[in-house]
Coordinates of C-alpha atoms in Angstrom, one line a residue:
Chain N
M54 CA 105.4 -145.0 -22.5
I55 CA 108.5 -143.8 -20.6
R56 CA 110.1 -142.3 -23.8
R57 CA 106.9 -140.4 -24.5
N58 CA 106.7 -138.9 -21.1
L59 CA 110.4 -138.0 -20.9
P60 CA 110.0 -134.5 -22.3
F61 CA 107.2 -133.8 -19.9
A62 CA 109.2 -135.1 -16.9
A63 CA 112.2 -133.0 -17.9
V64 CA 110.0 -129.8 -18.2
A65 CA 108.4 -130.7 -14.8
V66 CA 111.8 -131.0 -13.1
I67 CA 112.9 -127.7 -14.5
V68 CA 109.7 -125.9 -13.6
L69 CA 109.2 -127.4 -10.2
V70 CA 112.8 -127.8 -9.0
V71 CA 115.3 -125.7 -11.0
A72 CA 113.2 -122.6 -11.5
P73 CA 112.4 -122.0 -7.8
L74 CA 116.1 -122.5 -6.9
L75 CA 117.5 -120.2 -9.6
L76 CA 115.0 -117.4 -10.0
E77 CA 114.7 -114.5 -7.5
P78 CA 111.2 -114.1 -6.0
F79 CA 110.1 -111.3 -8.3
R80 CA 111.0 -113.4 -11.4
L81 CA 109.5 -116.5 -10.0
S82 CA 106.2 -114.8 -9.4
L83 CA 106.3 -113.4 -13.0
L84 CA 106.7 -117.0 -14.2
A85 CA 103.7 -118.0 -12.0
K86 CA 101.7 -115.3 -13.8
Y87 CA 102.7 -116.7 -17.2
L88 CA 101.8 -120.2 -16.0
C89 CA 98.4 -118.9 -15.1
Y90 CA 98.0 -117.7 -18.7
A91 CA 99.3 -121.0 -19.9
I92 CA 96.4 -122.7 -18.1
V93 CA 94.0 -120.5 -20.1
A94 CA 96.0 -121.2 -23.2
L95 CA 95.7 -125.0 -22.6
G96 CA 91.9 -124.5 -22.7
I97 CA 92.1 -122.5 -25.9
G98 CA 94.4 -125.2 -27.3
L99 CA 91.7 -127.7 -26.6
A100 CA 88.7 -125.7 -27.8
W101 CA 90.4 -124.0 -30.8
G102 CA 93.3 -126.2 -31.8
Q103 CA 91.6 -129.5 -31.4
A104 CA 87.9 -128.8 -31.8
G105 CA 88.1 -125.7 -34.1
M106 CA 86.1 -123.4 -31.8
L107 CA 87.9 -120.0 -32.0
T108 CA 87.0 -118.5 -28.7
L109 CA 87.9 -114.9 -28.4
G110 CA 86.3 -114.5 -25.0
Q111 CA 88.2 -116.7 -22.6
G112 CA 88.9 -113.5 -20.6
V113 CA 85.3 -113.6 -19.5
F114 CA 85.8 -117.0 -17.8
F115 CA 89.3 -116.0 -16.5
G116 CA 87.7 -112.9 -15.1
L117 CA 84.8 -114.8 -13.4
G118 CA 87.4 -117.0 -11.7
G119 CA 89.5 -114.1 -10.8
Y120 CA 86.7 -112.0 -9.3
S121 CA 85.4 -115.0 -7.4
M122 CA 88.8 -115.4 -5.8
A123 CA 89.3 -111.7 -5.3
M124 CA 85.9 -111.4 -3.5
H125 CA 87.0 -114.3 -1.2
L126 CA 90.3 -112.6 -0.4
K127 CA 88.6 -109.3 0.3
L128 CA 86.2 -110.9 2.7
T129 CA 88.7 -113.0 4.7
E130 CA 91.2 -110.2 5.4
G131 CA 88.9 -108.8 8.1
G132 CA 88.2 -105.2 9.0
G133 CA 84.6 -104.9 7.8
L134 CA 83.6 -104.0 4.3
P135 CA 86.1 -104.2 1.4
D136 CA 88.0 -100.9 0.9
F137 CA 86.5 -100.0 -2.5
M138 CA 83.0 -100.4 -1.2
V139 CA 83.7 -97.9 1.6
W140 CA 85.0 -95.5 -1.1
S141 CA 81.9 -96.1 -3.2
G142 CA 79.6 -95.4 -0.3
V143 CA 78.3 -98.9 0.1
E144 CA 77.3 -99.5 3.7
E145 CA 76.2 -103.1 3.8
L146 CA 77.8 -106.2 2.3
P147 CA 75.8 -107.0 -0.9
A148 CA 73.9 -110.3 -0.8
L149 CA 75.8 -111.5 -3.9
W150 CA 79.1 -111.3 -1.9
V151 CA 78.0 -113.3 1.1
P152 CA 78.7 -116.9 -0.3
F153 CA 82.2 -115.9 -1.3
G154 CA 83.3 -115.8 2.3
D155 CA 83.4 -119.5 2.2
P156 CA 86.7 -120.7 0.5
V157 CA 85.1 -123.9 -1.0
L158 CA 82.2 -122.0 -2.4
A159 CA 84.4 -119.3 -3.8
L160 CA 86.7 -121.8 -5.6
A161 CA 83.7 -123.8 -6.8
T162 CA 82.2 -120.7 -8.3
A163 CA 85.5 -119.8 -9.9
V164 CA 85.5 -123.1 -11.8
L165 CA 81.9 -124.2 -12.1
G166 CA 80.5 -120.7 -12.8
P167 CA 82.5 -120.4 -16.1
M168 CA 81.7 -124.0 -17.0
L169 CA 78.0 -123.4 -16.5
I170 CA 78.0 -120.2 -18.5
A171 CA 79.9 -121.9 -21.3
A172 CA 77.5 -124.8 -21.2
V173 CA 74.5 -122.6 -21.5
L174 CA 76.1 -120.4 -24.3
G175 CA 77.3 -123.5 -26.1
T176 CA 73.9 -125.2 -25.9
L177 CA 72.3 -122.1 -27.4
V178 CA 74.7 -121.4 -30.2
F179 CA 76.0 -124.8 -31.2
R180 CA 72.4 -126.2 -31.6
Q181 CA 71.8 -123.3 -34.0
R182 CA 75.0 -124.4 -35.8
V183 CA 76.7 -121.1 -35.1
R184 CA 80.4 -121.6 -35.8
G185 CA 83.6 -120.2 -37.3
A186 CA 83.8 -116.5 -37.4
Y187 CA 80.3 -116.0 -36.0
F188 CA 81.2 -117.9 -32.9
A189 CA 84.4 -116.0 -32.6
I190 CA 82.6 -112.6 -32.8
L191 CA 80.0 -113.8 -30.4
T192 CA 82.5 -114.7 -27.7
Q193 CA 84.4 -111.4 -28.3
A194 CA 81.2 -109.5 -27.8
L195 CA 80.7 -111.4 -24.6
A196 CA 84.1 -110.2 -23.4
A197 CA 83.2 -106.6 -24.3
A198 CA 79.9 -106.9 -22.4
M199 CA 81.6 -108.4 -19.4
V200 CA 83.8 -105.3 -19.1
I201 CA 80.9 -102.9 -19.4
L202 CA 79.1 -104.9 -16.7
L203 CA 82.0 -104.8 -14.3
V204 CA 82.8 -101.2 -14.8
G205 CA 79.1 -100.2 -14.4
Q206 CA 78.8 -102.0 -11.0
Q207 CA 81.3 -99.9 -9.2
G208 CA 80.0 -100.7 -5.7
L209 CA 79.8 -104.4 -6.4
T210 CA 83.0 -105.0 -8.4
G211 CA 85.3 -102.0 -7.8
G212 CA 84.6 -100.6 -11.3
T213 CA 87.5 -99.8 -13.6
N214 CA 90.0 -100.2 -10.8
G215 CA 88.9 -103.7 -10.0
M216 CA 90.1 -105.2 -6.8
T217 CA 93.6 -105.0 -5.3
N218 CA 95.4 -104.7 -2.0
F219 CA 95.2 -108.3 -0.9
F220 CA 97.1 -109.2 2.2
D221 CA 96.8 -112.9 2.7
V222 CA 95.5 -116.0 1.0
F223 CA 94.2 -119.0 3.0
G224 CA 95.9 -117.6 6.1
Q225 CA 99.4 -117.1 4.4
D226 CA 100.9 -113.6 4.2
L227 CA 101.0 -112.7 0.5
A228 CA 104.0 -110.3 1.0
D229 CA 106.1 -113.3 2.2
D230 CA 108.5 -114.9 -0.4
S231 CA 107.7 -118.4 0.8
T232 CA 103.9 -117.7 0.1
Q233 CA 104.8 -116.6 -3.4
R234 CA 107.0 -119.7 -3.9
G235 CA 104.2 -121.8 -2.6
L236 CA 101.7 -120.2 -5.0
Y237 CA 104.1 -120.7 -7.8
L238 CA 104.4 -124.4 -7.0
V239 CA 100.6 -124.7 -6.8
V240 CA 100.1 -123.0 -10.2
A241 CA 102.8 -125.1 -11.8
S242 CA 101.3 -128.3 -10.4
V243 CA 97.8 -127.4 -11.5
L244 CA 99.1 -126.7 -15.0
G245 CA 101.0 -130.0 -15.0
V246 CA 98.0 -132.0 -13.9
L247 CA 95.6 -130.2 -16.3
Y248 CA 98.1 -130.7 -19.1
L249 CA 98.3 -134.5 -18.5
A250 CA 94.5 -134.8 -18.3
T251 CA 94.0 -132.7 -21.4
R252 CA 96.6 -134.7 -23.3
Q253 CA 94.9 -137.9 -22.2
L254 CA 91.6 -136.5 -23.5
V255 CA 93.2 -135.5 -26.8
N256 CA 94.7 -138.9 -27.3
S257 CA 91.5 -140.7 -26.5
R258 CA 88.6 -141.5 -28.8
Y259 CA 87.1 -138.2 -27.7
G260 CA 90.1 -136.4 -29.0
R261 CA 89.7 -138.1 -32.4
L262 CA 86.0 -137.1 -32.4
L263 CA 87.1 -133.5 -31.7
V264 CA 89.5 -133.5 -34.7
A265 CA 86.7 -135.0 -36.8
I266 CA 84.3 -132.3 -35.8
R267 CA 86.9 -129.6 -36.5
D268 CA 87.5 -131.0 -40.0
G269 CA 84.0 -132.1 -41.0
E270 CA 81.2 -131.3 -38.5
D271 CA 78.4 -132.3 -40.9
R272 CA 80.0 -135.6 -41.7
V273 CA 80.3 -136.3 -37.9
R274 CA 76.6 -135.7 -37.6
F275 CA 75.9 -138.4 -40.2
L276 CA 78.0 -140.8 -38.2
G277 CA 75.4 -140.5 -35.5
Y278 CA 77.1 -138.2 -33.1
D279 CA 75.7 -134.9 -31.9
P280 CA 78.5 -132.3 -32.5
A281 CA 76.6 -129.6 -30.6
L282 CA 76.8 -131.7 -27.4
V283 CA 80.5 -132.6 -27.9
K284 CA 81.4 -129.0 -28.6
T285 CA 79.5 -127.7 -25.6
V286 CA 81.2 -130.1 -23.3
T287 CA 84.6 -129.2 -24.7
F288 CA 83.9 -125.5 -24.5
A289 CA 82.8 -125.8 -20.9
L290 CA 86.0 -127.7 -20.1
S291 CA 88.1 -124.9 -21.6
A292 CA 86.0 -122.3 -19.7
G293 CA 86.6 -124.2 -16.4
M294 CA 90.3 -124.1 -17.0
A295 CA 90.2 -120.3 -17.7
G296 CA 88.2 -119.8 -14.5
L297 CA 90.7 -121.8 -12.4
A298 CA 93.5 -119.9 -14.0
G299 CA 91.8 -116.6 -13.0
A300 CA 91.4 -117.8 -9.4
L301 CA 95.1 -118.6 -9.2
F302 CA 96.1 -115.4 -11.0
V303 CA 94.6 -113.1 -8.3
P304 CA 96.8 -114.1 -5.3
V305 CA 99.9 -114.4 -7.6
V306 CA 99.6 -111.0 -9.2
G307 CA 97.6 -109.2 -6.5
I308 CA 95.0 -107.5 -8.7
I309 CA 92.0 -108.2 -10.9
S310 CA 90.4 -105.5 -13.0
P311 CA 88.3 -105.3 -16.2
A312 CA 91.5 -104.4 -18.2
L313 CA 92.9 -107.9 -17.5
L314 CA 90.0 -109.8 -19.0
G315 CA 88.5 -107.7 -21.8
V316 CA 88.7 -108.1 -25.5
V317 CA 92.4 -107.3 -25.7
P318 CA 93.7 -109.8 -23.1
S319 CA 91.4 -112.5 -24.6
L320 CA 92.9 -111.8 -28.1
E321 CA 96.4 -111.8 -26.7
L322 CA 96.0 -115.3 -25.4
V323 CA 94.7 -116.6 -28.7
V324 CA 97.7 -114.9 -30.4
A325 CA 100.0 -116.6 -27.9
V326 CA 98.4 -120.0 -28.7
A327 CA 98.8 -119.4 -32.4
V328 CA 102.4 -118.4 -32.0
G329 CA 103.2 -121.5 -29.8
G330 CA 101.3 -123.9 -32.1
R331 CA 97.6 -124.4 -31.7
H332 CA 97.5 -128.0 -32.9
A333 CA 99.6 -129.2 -30.1
L334 CA 98.7 -128.7 -26.4
A335 CA 102.4 -128.2 -25.6
G336 CA 102.4 -125.4 -28.2
A337 CA 99.6 -123.6 -26.5
V338 CA 101.3 -123.7 -23.2
L339 CA 104.7 -122.8 -24.6
G340 CA 103.1 -119.9 -26.6
A341 CA 101.6 -118.4 -23.4
V342 CA 104.8 -118.6 -21.5
V343 CA 107.0 -117.2 -24.3
M344 CA 104.6 -114.4 -25.2
G345 CA 104.2 -113.5 -21.5
Y346 CA 107.9 -113.4 -21.0
A347 CA 108.4 -111.4 -24.3
Q348 CA 105.8 -108.9 -23.2
T349 CA 107.6 -108.3 -19.9
A350 CA 111.0 -108.1 -21.5
F351 CA 110.0 -105.7 -24.3
S352 CA 107.7 -103.6 -22.1
E353 CA 110.7 -103.0 -19.8
Q354 CA 112.6 -101.6 -22.7
F355 CA 110.1 -100.0 -25.1
A356 CA 106.8 -99.3 -23.5
D357 CA 104.6 -99.1 -26.6
G358 CA 106.6 -101.2 -29.0
W359 CA 105.2 -104.5 -27.7
L360 CA 101.8 -104.2 -29.3
Y361 CA 103.3 -103.7 -32.7
L362 CA 105.8 -106.5 -32.2
Q363 CA 103.0 -108.8 -31.0
G364 CA 100.9 -108.0 -34.1
A365 CA 103.9 -108.5 -36.4
L366 CA 104.7 -111.8 -34.7
F367 CA 101.1 -113.0 -35.2
I368 CA 101.1 -112.2 -38.9
L369 CA 104.5 -113.8 -39.3
V370 CA 103.4 -117.0 -37.7
M371 CA 100.2 -117.2 -39.5
T372 CA 101.8 -116.7 -42.9
L373 CA 105.1 -118.5 -42.5
A374 CA 104.6 -121.1 -39.8
P375 CA 100.9 -121.8 -39.3
K376 CA 101.8 -124.6 -36.9
G377 CA 103.7 -122.2 -34.6
I378 CA 106.9 -122.7 -32.7
I379 CA 106.0 -126.4 -32.0
G380 CA 105.5 -126.9 -35.7
V381 CA 108.9 -125.5 -36.6
A382 CA 110.6 -127.5 -33.9
E383 CA 108.9 -130.6 -35.1
R384 CA 110.1 -130.0 -38.7
W385 CA 113.6 -129.5 -37.5
R386 CA 113.5 -132.7 -35.5
R387 CA 112.2 -134.6 -38.5
A388 CA 114.7 -133.1 -40.8
R389 CA 117.5 -134.2 -38.5
T390 CA 116.3 -137.8 -38.0
T391 CA 115.8 -138.5 -41.7
Chain F
M82 CA 61.5 -151.4 -44.4
L83 CA 61.7 -148.0 -46.0
E84 CA 58.5 -146.3 -47.1
L85 CA 58.0 -142.9 -48.5
R86 CA 54.5 -141.6 -49.1
D87 CA 53.7 -138.6 -51.2
V88 CA 56.9 -136.7 -50.2
Q89 CA 57.1 -133.1 -51.4
V90 CA 60.1 -130.8 -51.1
V91 CA 60.1 -127.2 -52.2
F92 CA 63.2 -125.0 -52.6
D93 CA 62.3 -121.4 -53.1
G94 CA 59.2 -122.2 -55.1
F95 CA 60.9 -125.0 -57.0
R96 CA 59.4 -128.4 -56.5
A97 CA 62.4 -130.7 -56.1
L98 CA 60.2 -133.6 -55.0
D99 CA 56.6 -133.6 -56.2
G100 CA 54.8 -136.5 -54.4
V101 CA 57.3 -139.3 -54.4
N102 CA 56.1 -142.8 -53.3
L103 CA 58.9 -145.3 -52.7
T104 CA 59.0 -148.6 -50.9
V105 CA 62.2 -150.5 -50.4
P106 CA 61.7 -153.9 -48.8
D107 CA 64.1 -155.5 -46.4
G108 CA 67.3 -156.9 -47.9
E109 CA 66.9 -155.3 -51.3
L110 CA 69.6 -153.6 -53.4
R111 CA 67.8 -150.7 -55.1
F112 CA 69.2 -148.4 -57.7
L113 CA 67.9 -144.9 -58.0
I114 CA 68.5 -143.2 -61.4
G115 CA 67.2 -140.2 -63.3
P116 CA 68.5 -137.2 -65.2
N117 CA 70.2 -134.3 -63.5
G118 CA 67.8 -132.4 -61.2
A119 CA 65.4 -135.4 -61.0
G120 CA 65.6 -135.2 -57.2
K121 CA 67.7 -138.3 -56.4
T122 CA 70.0 -136.6 -53.9
T123 CA 67.2 -134.6 -52.5
L124 CA 65.4 -137.9 -51.8
I125 CA 68.3 -139.2 -49.8
D126 CA 68.6 -135.8 -48.0
V127 CA 64.9 -136.2 -47.0
I128 CA 65.4 -139.7 -45.6
T129 CA 68.5 -138.7 -43.6
G130 CA 67.0 -135.6 -42.1
L131 CA 69.1 -133.0 -44.0
T132 CA 66.1 -131.7 -45.8
R133 CA 62.6 -131.4 -44.4
P134 CA 59.7 -132.2 -46.7
V135 CA 56.7 -129.8 -46.8
A136 CA 54.4 -132.8 -47.0
G137 CA 54.4 -136.6 -47.0
S138 CA 55.8 -139.2 -44.6
V139 CA 59.0 -141.1 -44.4
R140 CA 58.9 -144.3 -42.4
F141 CA 61.7 -146.6 -41.6
A142 CA 61.3 -149.8 -39.6
G143 CA 58.3 -148.5 -37.9
H144 CA 59.7 -145.1 -37.1
D145 CA 58.6 -141.8 -38.6
L146 CA 61.8 -140.0 -39.7
V147 CA 60.4 -136.6 -40.6
G148 CA 61.4 -134.0 -38.0
R149 CA 64.1 -136.1 -36.5
K150 CA 67.7 -134.8 -36.2
E151 CA 70.4 -136.3 -38.5
H152 CA 72.2 -138.1 -35.8
Q153 CA 69.0 -139.6 -34.4
I154 CA 68.2 -141.0 -37.8
V155 CA 71.7 -142.5 -38.0
R156 CA 71.1 -144.1 -34.6
L157 CA 68.0 -145.8 -36.0
G158 CA 70.3 -147.6 -38.4
V159 CA 70.3 -145.4 -41.5
G160 CA 73.7 -144.6 -42.9
R161 CA 74.7 -142.5 -45.9
T162 CA 77.6 -141.4 -48.0
F163 CA 78.0 -138.2 -50.0
Q164 CA 78.8 -137.5 -53.6
T165 CA 82.1 -135.9 -52.5
S166 CA 83.6 -138.4 -50.1
V167 CA 84.4 -136.9 -46.7
V168 CA 86.8 -138.9 -44.6
F169 CA 88.8 -137.4 -41.8
E170 CA 92.2 -136.8 -43.4
E171 CA 94.1 -136.3 -40.2
L172 CA 93.0 -139.6 -38.7
T173 CA 94.3 -143.0 -39.8
V174 CA 92.1 -145.4 -41.6
I175 CA 91.5 -147.4 -38.5
E176 CA 90.7 -144.3 -36.4
N177 CA 88.1 -143.3 -39.0
L178 CA 86.5 -146.7 -38.8
D179 CA 86.7 -146.7 -35.0
L180 CA 85.1 -143.3 -34.8
A181 CA 82.2 -144.5 -37.0
A182 CA 81.9 -147.7 -35.0
G183 CA 81.8 -145.9 -31.6
F184 CA 78.7 -143.7 -32.3
R185 CA 76.6 -145.6 -29.8
R186 CA 79.0 -145.3 -27.0
P187 CA 78.1 -142.8 -24.2
L188 CA 80.3 -139.7 -24.5
W189 CA 82.3 -140.2 -21.3
T190 CA 83.5 -143.7 -22.3
L191 CA 85.2 -142.0 -25.3
A192 CA 87.7 -140.4 -22.9
R193 CA 89.6 -143.7 -22.8
R194 CA 92.3 -144.4 -25.3
R195 CA 91.5 -146.9 -28.1
R196 CA 93.1 -150.3 -27.4
G197 CA 93.2 -152.8 -30.2
V198 CA 90.6 -153.2 -32.9
S199 CA 87.0 -153.9 -32.3
E200 CA 85.2 -156.6 -34.1
A201 CA 83.1 -154.2 -36.2
V202 CA 86.1 -152.3 -37.3
A203 CA 88.1 -155.4 -38.2
E204 CA 85.1 -156.7 -40.2
A205 CA 84.8 -153.4 -42.1
L206 CA 88.5 -153.4 -42.8
A207 CA 88.3 -156.9 -44.2
R208 CA 85.2 -156.2 -46.3
T209 CA 86.6 -153.1 -47.9
G210 CA 90.1 -154.6 -48.4
L211 CA 91.8 -151.7 -46.6
E212 CA 93.8 -153.9 -44.1
D213 CA 97.2 -152.9 -45.5
L214 CA 96.4 -149.2 -45.2
A215 CA 94.9 -149.5 -41.7
E216 CA 97.6 -147.4 -40.0
R217 CA 98.0 -144.8 -42.8
S218 CA 96.4 -141.5 -42.5
A219 CA 93.2 -141.1 -44.6
G220 CA 94.7 -138.0 -46.2
V221 CA 97.0 -140.1 -48.4
L222 CA 94.3 -142.4 -49.8
S223 CA 93.3 -142.3 -53.5
H224 CA 89.9 -141.3 -54.5
G225 CA 88.7 -144.8 -54.8
Q226 CA 90.1 -145.9 -51.5
R227 CA 88.4 -142.9 -49.8
Q228 CA 85.1 -144.1 -51.1
W229 CA 85.7 -147.6 -49.8
L230 CA 86.7 -146.2 -46.5
E231 CA 83.5 -144.3 -46.4
I232 CA 81.5 -147.4 -47.2
G233 CA 83.6 -149.2 -44.5
M234 CA 82.7 -146.5 -42.0
L235 CA 79.1 -147.1 -42.7
L236 CA 79.5 -150.9 -42.4
A237 CA 81.3 -150.4 -39.1
Q238 CA 78.2 -148.8 -37.8
R239 CA 76.2 -152.0 -38.6
P240 CA 73.3 -150.0 -40.2
R241 CA 70.1 -151.7 -41.5
L242 CA 69.8 -149.3 -44.4
L243 CA 72.7 -147.9 -46.5
L244 CA 72.2 -144.9 -48.8
L245 CA 75.0 -144.5 -51.2
D246 CA 75.2 -141.3 -53.3
E247 CA 77.1 -142.0 -56.5
P248 CA 79.7 -144.3 -55.1
V249 CA 81.6 -144.9 -58.3
A250 CA 81.7 -141.3 -59.6
G251 CA 85.2 -140.4 -60.7
M252 CA 86.5 -144.0 -60.3
S253 CA 88.7 -145.9 -62.7
K254 CA 87.4 -149.0 -64.4
D255 CA 89.1 -151.3 -61.9
E256 CA 87.9 -149.4 -59.0
R257 CA 84.3 -149.5 -60.3
E258 CA 84.6 -153.2 -60.7
R259 CA 85.8 -153.6 -57.1
T260 CA 83.1 -151.3 -55.8
G261 CA 80.4 -153.3 -57.7
E262 CA 81.6 -156.5 -56.0
L263 CA 81.7 -154.8 -52.7
L264 CA 78.1 -153.5 -53.1
T265 CA 76.8 -156.9 -54.1
R266 CA 78.4 -158.5 -51.1
I267 CA 77.1 -155.8 -48.8
A268 CA 73.6 -156.3 -50.3
D269 CA 73.7 -159.9 -49.1
D270 CA 73.0 -158.8 -45.5
H271 CA 71.9 -155.1 -45.8
T272 CA 69.2 -153.1 -47.4
V273 CA 71.0 -150.7 -49.9
V274 CA 69.8 -147.8 -51.9
V275 CA 72.3 -146.6 -54.5
V276 CA 72.1 -143.3 -56.5
E277 CA 74.0 -143.8 -59.7
H278 CA 74.5 -142.2 -63.0
D279 CA 76.7 -144.8 -64.6
M280 CA 74.6 -146.9 -66.9
E281 CA 77.2 -149.6 -67.4
F282 CA 77.6 -150.0 -63.7
L283 CA 73.8 -150.2 -63.4
R284 CA 73.5 -152.9 -66.0
R285 CA 76.1 -155.0 -64.3
H286 CA 75.1 -154.7 -60.7
A287 CA 71.5 -153.6 -60.4
S288 CA 68.5 -155.8 -59.9
T289 CA 65.6 -153.3 -59.1
V290 CA 65.7 -149.8 -60.5
T291 CA 63.6 -146.8 -59.7
V292 CA 63.6 -144.0 -62.2
L293 CA 63.0 -140.4 -60.9
H294 CA 62.1 -137.6 -63.2
E295 CA 61.2 -134.0 -62.3
G296 CA 60.6 -134.9 -58.7
R297 CA 58.3 -137.9 -59.4
V298 CA 58.8 -141.7 -59.7
L299 CA 58.5 -142.4 -63.4
V300 CA 58.8 -146.1 -63.4
E301 CA 60.1 -149.0 -61.2
G302 CA 61.2 -152.4 -62.2
S303 CA 64.1 -154.6 -63.3
V304 CA 66.9 -153.1 -65.4
D305 CA 65.5 -154.7 -68.6
Q306 CA 61.9 -153.5 -67.9
V307 CA 63.1 -150.0 -67.1
S308 CA 65.4 -149.6 -70.1
A309 CA 62.6 -150.9 -72.4
D310 CA 60.1 -148.4 -71.1
P311 CA 59.5 -145.7 -73.7
R312 CA 59.0 -143.0 -71.1
V313 CA 62.4 -143.8 -69.6
Q314 CA 64.0 -143.8 -73.0
E315 CA 62.4 -140.4 -73.7
V316 CA 63.5 -138.7 -70.5
Y317 CA 66.8 -140.4 -69.9
L318 CA 68.2 -143.2 -72.0
G319 CA 67.0 -141.7 -75.2
R320 CA 69.4 -138.8 -74.9
K321 CA 72.9 -138.8 -75.9
A322 CA 75.0 -141.4 -74.2
S323 CA 77.2 -138.7 -72.7
D324 CA 74.3 -137.2 -70.8
A325 CA 73.3 -140.5 -69.4
V326 CA 76.8 -141.5 -68.3
G327 CA 78.0 -138.0 -67.3
H328 CA 78.4 -136.9 -63.7
R329 CA 76.6 -134.3 -61.9
P330 CA 78.6 -131.0 -62.3

C-alpha cells in the first residue's frame, strides 16, 4: 500500500511544495494552466484509455465550465453590465445570466451542466450502439457546433473574443501573486484528489468492467451488463472533470474564448493523452503537462513550428510507442529489474 | 423450461428459421445438430435476443423472451458462449470470472475494489479446473483453457439455462475429453443446450438430440434413434464423414 503510493506522494510534494518555492509567479501560473489541461486529460484517460470511447469533443465540456465561471466573474466584479455587452449594445442583463451571479450555482453548472449533456448524449448514442470512429466524429461535430453557437451569440457570450479582463475571483485580487499561488494550489489539489478517485475507480470492479467493455462490448452484454449505461456514466464523469477544469482555467489564465475549446484544442488534448500513454491515468496527466510545457517552450522560439512538431510527435508515438511515455518508462523499468 | 413455438427468422429474404418448435425440459442436456446453414446458431441467437424472429414465441421459465434486450435475458438466467471464445485478455482468469459473477450487483457497488474470491467464483474455478491459472491473464491461455474459462464465466453467473455454441471446436482430443466430462457434470444441476458438429463427441456425451435442417426441426430423439433415422442419414450423416465432422468455416 505505502510502496504503491510512494510515486504519487513524491509527485504531490514536488507539485505542492517544491514548485511554488522555485518557480516565479509567471511560470507557476503557466504550470497551473497545464494542470487544468491535465484534469481534462484525466477524464479522457478514463473515457478513452479505459473504456475505449474516443471523445474528440472534451473542449465542449471544458468550455461550458469555463463560460460558467467567466460569467460568474463578470457578474461579481461590479459596475453594471459586463464590458462586452455594453460594446454589443445589450442594455439589460439577459435572463440566462442571472443565476450565474451566485457562486454555488455557477460552480454547480460548470460541473453538472457538462455531466448532464454528456449523460443525455451518451444515452442517445450508446443505446443505438454508436461507437468507435462514429462516436469520435459525433463528439468532434459537437465541438464545432459549440464554437458556432458561441460566436453567433455575441451579446450573450462575447462572440469570437470570448470573455476576458477579470479582476478578482471570490473576493481575491487576480493580479496579486498570492492569489495566483493560491489558485495554483487549488488546481493542483483538485487534480490530485480527482486522480486518486479515478485511480480507485479504475482499480475497482467497475474499472475491470470498463476494460471488458473496451475489449469486447458485445460479450459484456451477454454477461448481463448494460454497456450503454456503464459508458454513459463514464462519459458523464469525464465530462464533469472537463467542466471543472474549465472553471479553474478561467481565473488562472484570465480568458475564455471559442478558440480555447473548439475542435483543435479538443484534439490537442487527445494527442497529449496519447503521447503520455492513454492506458495509464498517470500517462494522461503526464502527457497534458509535457505537451503543454512543450507548446509554450516551442512557441516562444518558433511560432508556427509547434503544430508540425505536435503532429510529428503524435505519429511517432502511435507507430513506435503506442503506450506512450508511460509505456516506454514501464519497459525500461522492467528491463532493468529483470 | 425453454419452449420455442413456430419461430421464424428471415435474413434478406432467406428463411434461416422456418417454423421451429423446440421444448427443452428442466435439467436436460440437449444436443443440437444439423448441416451447415441449418440454423443452429441462429436458434441460439433468437433465444438470447441477438436476433429477432419475425414470427413465433420464445418462452423461458414463464417469461416471453422475444423483444427483450440481451442483458435482460441474461438476467433471467440464460447464459451463452460463442463459437469464437471471447474472454477478456487483459484481465486475469479470476477477474474474468468475478466480472461474470457480479452482473447482478448494482453499478455503484462495483466502485469498490475486489477483495478475496466470492463463493460463485471459487466454485467456477474448481469446476473448470483453472485454479492454478487463477492469477494469470486470460490472454496467455490456450484455446481449450479459454473455452473452459468461458464456460466457467457462465457457471459463475449461476444461470438456469446454458447455451453452448460448439464448445469443442478446434480442441485437441484430450481437451475434448475434459470438456465432455465438464459438460456431463454441469448437466447434473443445469439445463444445457449444446450446438455441436463433432459426431464422436455427440455419441459419447449426448442423451437427447435435435436435428435441424433448412431451418426446421427434422427429428428429435436419442442418439441411436436419430442416427438410425433415414431422413437424418440423408441430410446429414449420409454425407461424407468429413462434412459431418468438419467445422463451420
